[in-house]
Amino acid sequence: MHRVEHPRIYLGSDGETTDAVLIDGGRVVAVGTEARETSVEEVIRPEGECVLPGLIESHIHLWGLGLRAGTVSLRGCTTTGDVYRALERAQTVGGWVLGRDWDQNTWSDQHTLDLDQLDALFPQTPVCLRRVVGHAFWAI
């Protein structure tokens, strides 16, 4: 049995953290005070910004997940007009307007985004919009 100690150990996707976890047989069996007060054979103090226990899958998109914080979700937009209205409310991130999750297959008007319209909305601001599957972008 061993304990991992770090100022920021994430316990789940809700952002809850602790500073200690107790590991037994590869499983987290206690957190926080209970973990700190249990006698163990080894204490591990990893360096770095945070610890994510149980993260064993190497195909993750943590970087992209973090970048989403400043983007406008275009999921649920059913017309190009909905997209333009959502983008108008956007705040810039690093000088850009960033949007994500647009899906023209769900748009009832069957139009595509218009470069002239985007330029009119953002004449001096670059715009980058990532499609819902993440493999296509609009950038102006």
CSV table of C-alpha atoms in Angstrom, one decimal:
chain,number,residue,atom,x,y,z
A,1,MET,CA,0.0,0.0,0.0
A,2,HIS,CA,1.3,3.5,-0.8
A,3,ARG,CA,0.1,7.1,-0.7
A,4,VAL,CA,0.3,9.8,-3.3
A,5,GLU,CA,0.6,13.3,-2.0
A,6,HIS,CA,0.3,16.4,-4.2
A,7,PRO,CA,-1.4,19.8,-3.7
A,8,ARG,CA,-3.8,19.2,-6.6
A,9,ILE,CA,-5.0,15.6,-7.1
A,10,TYR,CA,-8.2,15.6,-9.2
A,11,LEU,CA,-10.9,13.2,-8.1
A,12,GLY,CA,-13.3,13.5,-11.1
A,13,SER,CA,-14.6,15.7,-13.9
A,14,ASP,CA,-16.4,18.0,-11.5
A,15,GLY,CA,-13.1,19.6,-10.5
A,16,GLU,CA,-13.1,18.2,-6.9
A,17,THR,CA,-9.5,17.9,-5.7
A,18,THR,CA,-7.6,16.4,-2.7
A,19,ASP,CA,-4.1,16.5,-1.5
A,20,ALA,CA,-3.6,12.7,-0.8
A,21,VAL,CA,-4.8,9.4,-2.1
A,22,LEU,CA,-4.2,5.9,-0.7
A,23,ILE,CA,-3.5,3.2,-3.3
A,24,ASP,CA,-3.9,-0.5,-2.5
A,25,GLY,CA,-3.5,-3.1,-5.3
A,26,GLY,CA,-3.7,-0.5,-8.0
A,27,ARG,CA,-6.9,1.0,-6.7
A,28,VAL,CA,-7.7,4.2,-4.9
A,29,VAL,CA,-9.1,3.1,-1.5
A,30,ALA,CA,-9.1,6.4,0.5
A,31,VAL,CA,-8.6,10.1,-0.1
A,32,GLY,CA,-7.8,13.2,1.9
A,33,THR,CA,-7.5,12.9,5.7
A,34,GLU,CA,-8.1,9.2,5.7
A,35,ALA,CA,-5.3,8.7,3.1
A,36,ARG,CA,-2.9,10.9,5.0
A,37,GLU,CA,-3.5,9.2,8.4
A,38,THR,CA,-3.0,5.7,7.1
A,39,SER,CA,0.4,4.1,7.7
A,40,VAL,CA,2.0,3.1,4.3
A,41,GLU,CA,5.2,1.5,3.0
A,42,GLU,CA,5.8,4.3,0.5
A,43,VAL,CA,4.8,7.9,-0.1
A,44,ILE,CA,5.0,9.2,-3.6
A,45,ARG,CA,5.2,13.0,-4.2
A,46,PRO,CA,5.0,13.6,-8.0
A,47,GLU,CA,6.1,16.9,-9.5
A,48,GLY,CA,4.0,18.8,-12.0
A,49,GLU,CA,0.8,20.9,-12.1
A,50,CYS,CA,-1.7,18.2,-11.1
A,51,VAL,CA,-2.3,14.4,-10.6
A,52,LEU,CA,-5.0,12.5,-12.4
A,53,PRO,CA,-5.5,9.1,-10.6
A,54,GLY,CA,-6.8,6.3,-12.8
A,55,LEU,CA,-5.8,8.0,-16.0
A,56,ILE,CA,-4.6,4.9,-17.9
A,57,GLU,CA,-5.7,5.6,-21.5
A,58,SER,CA,-3.2,7.4,-23.6
A,59,HIS,CA,-5.6,8.6,-26.2
A,60,ILE,CA,-7.0,11.6,-24.4
A,61,HIS,CA,-7.8,15.2,-25.4
A,62,LEU,CA,-7.0,17.0,-22.1
A,63,TRP,CA,-5.3,19.8,-24.0
A,64,GLY,CA,-8.3,20.3,-26.2
A,65,LEU,CA,-10.6,20.1,-23.3
A,66,GLY,CA,-8.7,22.9,-21.6
A,67,LEU,CA,-8.9,25.0,-24.7
A,68,ARG,CA,-12.7,24.6,-24.8
A,69,ALA,CA,-13.1,27.0,-21.9
A,70,GLY,CA,-12.8,30.0,-24.1
A,71,THR,CA,-14.8,28.7,-27.1
A,72,VAL,CA,-18.4,29.2,-28.1
A,73,SER,CA,-20.4,26.0,-28.4
A,74,LEU,CA,-22.3,25.9,-31.7
A,75,ARG,CA,-24.0,22.6,-30.8
A,76,GLY,CA,-27.7,22.9,-31.2
A,77,CYS,CA,-27.5,25.7,-33.8
A,78,THR,CA,-30.0,24.7,-36.5
A,79,THR,CA,-29.4,27.5,-39.0
A,80,THR,CA,-26.4,29.6,-40.1
A,81,GLY,CA,-28.2,32.6,-38.4
A,82,ASP,CA,-28.0,30.7,-35.1
A,83,VAL,CA,-24.3,30.3,-35.7
A,84,TYR,CA,-23.8,34.0,-36.4
A,85,ARG,CA,-25.8,35.0,-33.3
A,86,ALA,CA,-23.8,32.6,-31.1
A,87,LEU,CA,-20.5,34.0,-32.4
A,88,GLU,CA,-21.6,37.6,-31.8
A,89,ARG,CA,-21.7,36.8,-28.1
A,90,ALA,CA,-18.2,35.3,-28.2
A,91,GLN,CA,-15.3,36.7,-26.2
A,92,THR,CA,-11.9,36.6,-27.9
A,93,VAL,CA,-9.3,34.2,-26.8
A,94,GLY,CA,-5.8,35.3,-27.6
A,95,GLY,CA,-7.2,37.7,-30.1
A,96,TRP,CA,-9.3,35.0,-31.8
A,97,VAL,CA,-13.0,34.1,-31.8
A,98,LEU,CA,-13.1,30.4,-31.3
A,99,GLY,CA,-16.2,28.2,-31.9
A,100,ARG,CA,-16.7,24.4,-31.8
A,101,ASP,CA,-19.2,21.7,-32.6
A,102,TRP,CA,-20.9,23.1,-35.6
A,103,ASP,CA,-22.7,20.6,-37.7
A,104,GLN,CA,-24.1,21.8,-41.0
A,105,ASN,CA,-26.0,18.5,-41.4
A,106,THR,CA,-28.4,19.7,-38.7
A,107,TRP,CA,-29.1,23.1,-40.2
A,108,SER,CA,-32.6,23.5,-41.6
A,109,ASP,CA,-31.6,26.2,-44.0
A,110,GLN,CA,-28.9,24.0,-45.7
A,111,HIS,CA,-26.7,27.0,-46.2
A,112,THR,CA,-23.0,27.1,-45.5
A,113,LEU,CA,-21.3,29.8,-43.5
A,114,ASP,CA,-20.6,32.9,-45.5
A,115,LEU,CA,-17.1,34.5,-45.6
A,116,ASP,CA,-18.6,38.0,-46.2
A,117,GLN,CA,-20.9,37.6,-43.2
A,118,LEU,CA,-18.1,36.5,-40.9
A,119,ASP,CA,-15.9,39.3,-42.1
A,120,ALA,CA,-18.7,41.8,-41.5
A,121,LEU,CA,-19.1,40.5,-37.9
A,122,PHE,CA,-15.4,40.3,-37.2
A,123,PRO,CA,-13.6,42.7,-39.5
A,124,GLN,CA,-10.4,42.8,-37.5
A,125,THR,CA,-10.6,39.6,-35.5
A,126,PRO,CA,-9.6,36.1,-36.8
A,127,VAL,CA,-12.2,33.4,-36.4
A,128,CYS,CA,-11.7,29.6,-36.2
A,129,LEU,CA,-14.6,27.2,-35.9
A,130,ARG,CA,-14.1,23.5,-35.3
A,131,ARG,CA,-16.7,21.1,-36.7
A,132,VAL,CA,-18.5,18.7,-34.4
A,133,VAL,CA,-16.2,15.7,-35.3
A,134,GLY,CA,-13.0,17.8,-34.8
A,135,HIS,CA,-11.6,17.0,-38.2
A,136,ALA,CA,-12.7,20.1,-40.1
A,137,PHE,CA,-12.3,23.8,-39.4
A,138,TRP,CA,-13.5,27.2,-40.8
A,139,ALA,CA,-10.8,29.8,-40.3
A,140,ILE,CA,-10.8,33.4,-41.5
